[in-house]
């Protein structure tokens, strides 16, 4: 690692070096890997993390490290990283490719962290019944409800949604200046790490937020979370608003974004919401998302400047896209049908 080796490289079993250190009860080796930036939240092919596999002799060290890991200090311009080398790269040493790259790695590590207040399940699956499926395609299904216990998984996906947007701006000279909190604010995601974010998700999936819903996308065979869509309704404008749409990297290029959009419109119809259009915002530089929305029938309506961080860095406009429906949804449609 002192020569630049990545401690998070995975093998054919989906495991990093930390898995082997933990399984062999090598606390010193595990500690060294953690100090070098090893990710605690990597999930192997069997659906396990190092935390879930850790024997009693090693678990306390992992738990303590997990509590310590917070990637931003009171200084919003400085990301806290996991090693002196990373801290040096993120410190006030001037912009550069290595500094930008390391800042992105640190942000991805932050995104992968499991919410500290939530227990880590043995297997991260989404239990559902056939009647919960709104729409499906080969190997994937969109569900009309999300179990409350999956809120922590959704939170991790939300943070990767933030990191995805940050990566679009990775070449900006000011990229390293922004903390995770500022990136969250820039894309409309709750930044709080004390449980408020997970509680907010739980409220939505439990149906306790009026005019809001979340639909999970699951991989059918493994029952693992493959993405999600957060949706709001503006009754006074009779408009459906897509707040967030996320498909996991490994599940992309399968038309799943369009599947989520279609499922959101169908679910709103079943809820009895009258809508004459669906709107969303997307960064102009997010070409993949723009192609998805265009293919789903959306058209660009307007643009506005996107301001990032407390210093108001400007890069890549936000574009508003809208899809006009051919008819209003039937108010008499059975709720939750």
Coordinates of C-alpha atoms in Angstrom, one line a residue:
X1 CA 0.0 0.0 0.0
X2 CA 2.9 2.3 0.6
X3 CA 3.7 2.0 -3.1
X4 CA 0.2 2.9 -4.1
X5 CA -1.5 -0.5 -4.1
X6 CA -5.3 -0.4 -3.7
X7 CA -6.5 -2.3 -0.6
X8 CA -10.0 -2.6 -2.1
X9 CA -9.2 -4.8 -5.1
X10 CA -11.6 -7.7 -5.1
X11 CA -10.9 -11.3 -6.2
X12 CA -13.1 -13.8 -8.0
X13 CA -15.1 -14.3 -4.7
X14 CA -15.8 -10.6 -4.4
X15 CA -13.5 -10.3 -1.4
X16 CA -10.7 -7.8 -0.6
X17 CA -7.6 -8.4 1.5
X18 CA -9.5 -7.3 4.6
X19 CA -11.8 -10.3 4.3
X20 CA -8.8 -12.7 4.5
X21 CA -7.3 -10.8 7.4
X22 CA -10.6 -10.9 9.3
X23 CA -11.2 -14.6 8.6
X24 CA -7.7 -15.5 9.7
X25 CA -8.2 -13.4 12.9
X26 CA -5.2 -11.2 12.0
X27 CA -6.1 -8.1 14.0
X28 CA -2.9 -6.3 13.2
X29 CA -3.2 -6.9 9.5
X30 CA -6.8 -5.8 9.5
X31 CA -5.9 -2.6 11.3
X32 CA -3.1 -1.9 8.8
X33 CA -5.5 -2.4 5.9
X34 CA -8.1 -0.2 7.6
X35 CA -5.5 2.6 8.1
X36 CA -4.6 2.2 4.4
X37 CA -8.1 2.8 3.3
X38 CA -9.8 -0.6 3.2
X39 CA -13.5 -0.4 2.8
X40 CA -15.6 -2.0 5.6
X41 CA -18.7 -2.2 3.5
X42 CA -17.6 -4.3 0.5
X43 CA -20.1 -7.1 0.0
X44 CA -18.7 -10.4 -1.3
X45 CA -20.4 -12.8 -3.7
X46 CA -22.2 -14.5 -0.8
X47 CA -23.7 -11.2 0.3
X48 CA -21.5 -10.8 3.4
X49 CA -19.3 -7.9 4.7
X50 CA -16.2 -8.1 6.8
X51 CA -18.4 -6.9 9.8
X52 CA -20.8 -9.8 9.4
X53 CA -18.0 -12.4 9.1
X54 CA -15.7 -11.0 11.8
X55 CA -14.8 -13.3 14.7
X56 CA -15.1 -12.0 18.3
X57 CA -11.4 -11.3 18.5
X58 CA -11.4 -8.9 15.5
X59 CA -14.9 -7.5 15.6
X60 CA -14.2 -4.8 18.3
X61 CA -11.4 -3.3 16.2
X62 CA -13.7 -3.2 13.1
X63 CA -16.5 -1.7 15.1
X64 CA -14.3 1.0 16.6
X65 CA -12.9 1.9 13.2
X66 CA -16.4 2.1 11.8
X67 CA -17.4 4.6 14.5
X68 CA -14.3 6.7 13.7
X69 CA -14.9 7.0 10.0
X70 CA -16.4 10.3 9.2
X71 CA -15.1 11.7 6.0
X72 CA -15.5 15.4 6.7
X73 CA -14.3 17.7 9.4
X74 CA -15.7 21.0 10.6
X75 CA -13.7 22.5 7.8
X76 CA -16.0 21.8 4.8
X77 CA -13.1 22.1 2.4
X78 CA -11.2 19.1 3.8
X79 CA -12.3 15.5 3.5
X80 CA -11.1 13.2 6.2
X81 CA -9.5 10.1 4.8
X82 CA -8.2 6.8 6.1
X83 CA -4.4 7.2 5.9
X84 CA -1.7 9.8 6.1
X85 CA -1.1 9.4 2.4
X86 CA -4.8 10.2 1.5
X87 CA -4.9 13.0 4.0
X88 CA -1.9 14.6 2.4
X89 CA -3.5 14.3 -1.0
X90 CA -6.7 16.0 0.2
X91 CA -4.9 18.7 2.2
X92 CA -4.2 22.2 1.1
X93 CA -1.4 21.2 -1.3
X94 CA -2.9 22.6 -4.5
X95 CA -5.0 21.0 -7.2
X96 CA -3.8 18.0 -9.2
X97 CA -5.0 14.8 -10.8
X98 CA -3.9 12.6 -7.8
X99 CA -5.6 14.9 -5.4
X100 CA -8.8 14.9 -7.4
X101 CA -8.7 11.1 -7.8
X102 CA -8.1 10.5 -4.1
X103 CA -10.9 12.9 -3.2
X104 CA -13.3 10.8 -5.4
X105 CA -12.0 7.6 -3.8
X106 CA -12.7 9.0 -0.3
X107 CA -16.2 10.1 -1.4
X108 CA -16.9 6.6 -2.7
X109 CA -15.7 5.2 0.6
X110 CA -18.1 7.5 2.5
X111 CA -20.9 6.5 0.2
X112 CA -20.3 2.8 0.9
X113 CA -20.4 3.2 4.7
X114 CA -23.3 1.5 6.4
X115 CA -25.4 3.9 8.6
X116 CA -23.7 3.7 12.0
X117 CA -27.0 3.5 13.9
X118 CA -28.4 0.6 11.9
X119 CA -27.6 -3.1 12.4
X120 CA -25.8 -4.8 9.5
X121 CA -27.9 -7.7 8.2
X122 CA -26.4 -11.1 7.5
X123 CA -27.8 -10.8 4.0
X124 CA -28.9 -7.6 2.4
X125 CA -32.1 -8.8 0.7
X126 CA -35.5 -7.3 0.0
X127 CA -38.3 -9.6 0.9
X128 CA -41.4 -9.3 -1.3
X129 CA -44.4 -11.1 -2.6
X130 CA -45.5 -11.5 -6.2
X131 CA -48.4 -9.2 -5.7
X132 CA -45.9 -6.4 -4.7
X133 CA -44.5 -6.3 -8.2
X134 CA -45.6 -3.2 -10.3
X135 CA -43.5 -3.9 -13.4
X136 CA -40.7 -6.2 -14.3
X137 CA -38.2 -7.1 -17.0
X138 CA -35.7 -10.0 -17.4
X139 CA -34.3 -10.6 -14.0
X140 CA -35.5 -7.4 -12.3
X141 CA -38.7 -6.2 -10.7
X142 CA -40.0 -2.9 -9.4
X143 CA -42.0 -3.2 -6.1
X144 CA -44.9 -1.0 -4.9
X145 CA -43.6 -1.0 -1.4
X146 CA -40.2 -1.2 0.3
X147 CA -39.8 -3.0 3.7
X148 CA -38.8 -0.6 6.4
X149 CA -35.8 -2.7 7.3
X150 CA -34.4 -1.9 3.8
X151 CA -34.1 1.8 4.7
X152 CA -30.4 1.5 5.5
X153 CA -29.8 -0.1 2.1
X154 CA -31.6 2.8 0.4
X155 CA -29.5 5.3 2.4
X156 CA -26.3 3.7 1.1
X157 CA -27.7 3.9 -2.5
X158 CA -28.6 7.6 -1.9
X159 CA -25.0 8.3 -1.0
X160 CA -23.8 6.6 -4.1
X161 CA -26.4 8.7 -6.0
X162 CA -24.5 11.7 -4.5
X163 CA -21.1 10.3 -5.5
X164 CA -22.3 9.6 -9.0
X165 CA -23.1 13.2 -9.5
X166 CA -19.8 14.3 -8.0
X167 CA -17.9 12.0 -10.4
X168 CA -19.4 13.9 -13.3
X169 CA -17.6 17.0 -12.0
X170 CA -14.3 15.2 -11.0
X171 CA -12.2 17.2 -13.5
X172 CA -13.2 20.6 -12.0
X173 CA -10.2 22.2 -10.2
X174 CA -12.4 22.9 -7.2
X175 CA -13.6 19.3 -6.9
X176 CA -11.6 18.5 -3.8
X177 CA -12.9 21.5 -2.0
X178 CA -16.4 20.1 -1.4
X179 CA -17.3 17.9 1.6
X180 CA -19.9 15.1 1.4
X181 CA -22.3 17.4 3.1
X182 CA -21.9 20.0 0.3
X183 CA -22.3 17.4 -2.4
X184 CA -25.5 16.1 -0.7
X185 CA -26.9 19.6 -0.6
X186 CA -26.1 20.1 -4.3
X187 CA -28.2 17.2 -5.4
X188 CA -31.0 17.4 -2.8
X189 CA -30.0 14.5 -0.5
X190 CA -30.1 14.7 3.3
X191 CA -26.5 15.0 4.5
X192 CA -27.1 14.3 8.2
X193 CA -25.3 11.2 9.5
X194 CA -27.0 10.9 12.9
X195 CA -29.9 8.8 11.8
X196 CA -32.2 11.6 10.5
X197 CA -31.7 10.5 6.9
X198 CA -32.6 6.9 7.6
X199 CA -35.6 8.0 9.6
X200 CA -36.8 10.2 6.7
X201 CA -36.5 7.2 4.3
X202 CA -38.4 5.0 6.8
X203 CA -41.2 7.6 7.0
X204 CA -41.6 7.6 3.2
X205 CA -41.5 3.8 2.7
X206 CA -44.0 3.4 5.6
X207 CA -46.4 5.8 3.8
X208 CA -46.2 8.5 6.4
X209 CA -45.2 11.3 4.0
X210 CA -48.1 12.7 2.1
X211 CA -47.6 12.9 -1.7
X212 CA -44.3 11.0 -1.6
X213 CA -43.4 7.4 -2.3
X214 CA -40.3 5.3 -3.0
X215 CA -40.2 2.3 -5.3
X216 CA -37.3 -0.2 -4.9
X217 CA -35.8 -2.1 -7.9
X218 CA -34.7 -5.6 -7.0
X219 CA -32.7 -8.3 -8.8
X220 CA -35.1 -11.2 -8.8
X221 CA -32.8 -14.1 -8.3
X222 CA -30.8 -12.6 -5.4
X223 CA -33.5 -10.4 -4.0
X224 CA -30.8 -7.7 -3.7
X225 CA -31.5 -4.0 -4.1
X226 CA -30.5 -2.8 -7.6
X227 CA -31.8 0.7 -7.5
X228 CA -34.7 3.0 -6.5
X229 CA -36.8 5.9 -7.4
X230 CA -38.0 8.7 -5.0
X231 CA -41.2 10.4 -6.3
X232 CA -43.3 13.4 -5.2
X233 CA -46.6 14.7 -6.4
X234 CA -47.6 18.3 -6.8
X235 CA -51.5 18.2 -6.6
X236 CA -51.9 21.9 -7.3
X237 CA -50.0 21.5 -10.6
X238 CA -51.2 17.9 -11.2
X239 CA -47.5 17.0 -11.8
X240 CA -45.4 14.0 -10.8
X241 CA -41.9 15.0 -9.7
X242 CA -39.0 12.5 -9.9
X243 CA -36.8 13.4 -6.9
X244 CA -34.1 10.8 -7.4
X245 CA -33.5 7.8 -9.7
X246 CA -30.6 5.4 -9.1
X247 CA -29.6 2.2 -10.8
X248 CA -26.6 0.4 -9.3
X249 CA -23.5 0.4 -11.6
X250 CA -23.4 -3.3 -12.1
X251 CA -27.1 -3.3 -13.2
X252 CA -26.8 -0.5 -15.8
X253 CA -27.4 -0.7 -19.5
X254 CA -30.5 -2.9 -19.1
X255 CA -33.2 -0.3 -19.6
X256 CA -33.9 -0.3 -15.8
X257 CA -34.1 3.5 -15.6
X258 CA -37.0 3.5 -18.0
X259 CA -38.6 0.6 -16.1
X260 CA -38.4 2.7 -12.9
X261 CA -40.0 5.7 -14.6
X262 CA -42.8 3.7 -16.0
X263 CA -43.4 2.0 -12.7
X264 CA -43.6 5.4 -10.9
X265 CA -46.2 6.6 -13.3
X266 CA -48.2 3.4 -13.0
X267 CA -48.0 3.5 -9.2
X268 CA -49.2 7.1 -9.1
X269 CA -52.2 6.1 -11.2
X270 CA -53.0 3.3 -8.8
X271 CA -52.8 5.8 -6.0
X272 CA -55.5 7.9 -7.6
X273 CA -53.3 10.9 -8.2
X274 CA -54.3 13.1 -11.1
X275 CA -51.2 13.9 -13.2
X276 CA -50.9 15.6 -16.5
X277 CA -47.1 15.4 -16.6
X278 CA -43.9 14.1 -15.1
X279 CA -40.9 16.3 -14.5
X280 CA -37.3 15.8 -13.3
X281 CA -33.9 17.6 -13.2
X282 CA -30.7 16.3 -14.6
X283 CA -27.2 17.6 -15.0
X284 CA -26.4 18.5 -18.6
X285 CA -23.1 16.5 -18.3
X286 CA -25.0 13.4 -17.3
X287 CA -25.3 12.1 -20.9
X288 CA -26.3 8.6 -20.0
X289 CA -29.3 9.9 -17.9
X290 CA -30.3 12.3 -20.6
X291 CA -30.4 9.5 -23.2
X292 CA -32.5 7.4 -20.8
X293 CA -35.0 10.3 -20.2
X294 CA -35.2 11.1 -23.9
X295 CA -35.9 7.4 -24.7
X296 CA -38.6 7.4 -22.0
X297 CA -40.5 10.3 -23.8
X298 CA -39.1 13.3 -21.8
X299 CA -38.2 16.6 -23.5
X300 CA -35.9 19.3 -22.2
X301 CA -37.8 22.4 -21.1
X302 CA -35.3 24.8 -19.5
X303 CA -31.8 25.1 -18.0
X304 CA -30.4 26.9 -14.9
X305 CA -26.9 27.3 -13.5
X306 CA -25.8 24.7 -10.9
X307 CA -24.0 26.1 -7.9
X308 CA -21.8 23.8 -5.8
X309 CA -20.5 24.3 -2.3
X310 CA -20.4 27.3 0.0
X311 CA -18.2 29.1 -2.5
X312 CA -20.8 28.8 -5.3
X313 CA -18.6 27.0 -7.9
X314 CA -20.5 26.9 -11.2
X315 CA -20.3 23.9 -13.5
X316 CA -22.7 22.0 -15.7
X317 CA -26.3 23.4 -15.9
X318 CA -29.3 21.7 -14.3
X319 CA -31.8 20.9 -17.0
X320 CA -35.5 20.5 -16.4
X321 CA -37.1 17.7 -18.4
X322 CA -40.8 17.0 -18.7
X323 CA -43.0 14.3 -20.1
X324 CA -46.6 15.3 -20.9
X325 CA -49.1 12.5 -20.4
X326 CA -51.9 11.9 -22.8
X327 CA -54.6 11.9 -20.2
X328 CA -55.0 12.5 -16.5
X329 CA -54.9 9.5 -14.2
X330 CA -58.2 8.3 -13.0
X331 CA -59.1 9.6 -9.5
X332 CA -61.4 6.7 -9.0
X333 CA -58.6 4.1 -9.4
X334 CA -58.4 2.0 -6.2
X335 CA -55.7 3.3 -3.9
X336 CA -52.8 0.8 -3.6
X337 CA -54.4 -1.6 -6.1

